[in-house]
């Protein structure tokens, strides 16, 4: 029996003794009561002191770094459901993997950039209305959460240009999150993902670019695809194209249903020059397109808002 248990038993005995006061002659009752009460107070004081001593000495500190025993059952209060990876994270990995198999390096984009990388280094003339087409957000300091992954082109060209001198090519893809001040609906999000491609060599041409893009889309959708292009306009490419694929039959597409997947073109000589690459010696092509739409098509999703919603019943479909 512990010290505290024996004290509590003593207390019980004293309480029982006190009940016997009925049998004590009236004139002795006061004295009897006083004695019992004194005993009781003494025991109570001992109990308080003992409990205090236990608290001071016996409480072990909790080791928050200890591993939990894996075989012990998990208490009911914790959810026993496992989470899942976000479908975009998985698909972005797949996109990079396909380009890596084709020999591209992967460089991540950034989430805050400046006017120079977002526009100037991409041959947007100062005050040119094309700048407004990007619906950019701006911080009070004038910084820009990038509205396209092209914001990385200048950095990639500068970082990799030594390869050209070594007789190698620049081949880089840049996945990244981008932001636009758009009204949100089923096909527009203010936050979405793009993937940029940059290729530079002594001799390269539009045909090679279209070959790379077709190869990418056929690998991604695991089927043969028809492609089509139409003229586009981007200040950083000349000529510029919009690249389309025929909507895959397996995904409900009919003959002649073409979907625009990305913008592309031959890198403008000014963009190469600004990055210290001589456009008389080297040529390049680049492309950039949304990844959300790529993934929506693959899984037949109709509402882009699902990706940023945190809706568990949506996310659980991708376990
Ligand atoms: N940055 C463009 C956009 O977001 C897409 C784009 C077009 C990227 C042409 C490129 C390119 O690299 O060459 O609309």
PDB file of C-alpha atoms in Angstrom, residues 1-13 43:
ATOM      1  CA  UNK A   1       0.000   0.000   0.000  1.00  0.00           C
ATOM      2  CA  UNK A   2       1.329   3.427  -0.881  1.00  0.00           C
ATOM      3  CA  UNK A   3       1.769   6.114   1.735  1.00  0.00           C
ATOM      4  CA  UNK A   4      -1.187   8.041   0.400  1.00  0.00           C
ATOM      5  CA  UNK A   5      -3.433   4.961   0.406  1.00  0.00           C
ATOM      6  CA  UNK A   6      -2.673   4.180   4.072  1.00  0.00           C
ATOM      7  CA  UNK A   7      -3.324   7.798   5.046  1.00  0.00           C
ATOM      8  CA  UNK A   8      -6.701   7.647   3.289  1.00  0.00           C
ATOM      9  CA  UNK A   9      -7.554   4.464   5.213  1.00  0.00           C
ATOM     10  CA  UNK A  10      -6.637   6.129   8.491  1.00  0.00           C
ATOM     11  CA  UNK A  11      -8.932   8.981   7.528  1.00  0.00           C
ATOM     12  CA  UNK A  12     -11.775   6.520   6.933  1.00  0.00           C
ATOM     13  CA  UNK A  13     -11.197   4.965  10.396  1.00  0.00           C
ATOM     14  CA  UNK A  43      -4.197  13.219   8.707  1.00  0.00           C
TER      15      UNK A  43
END
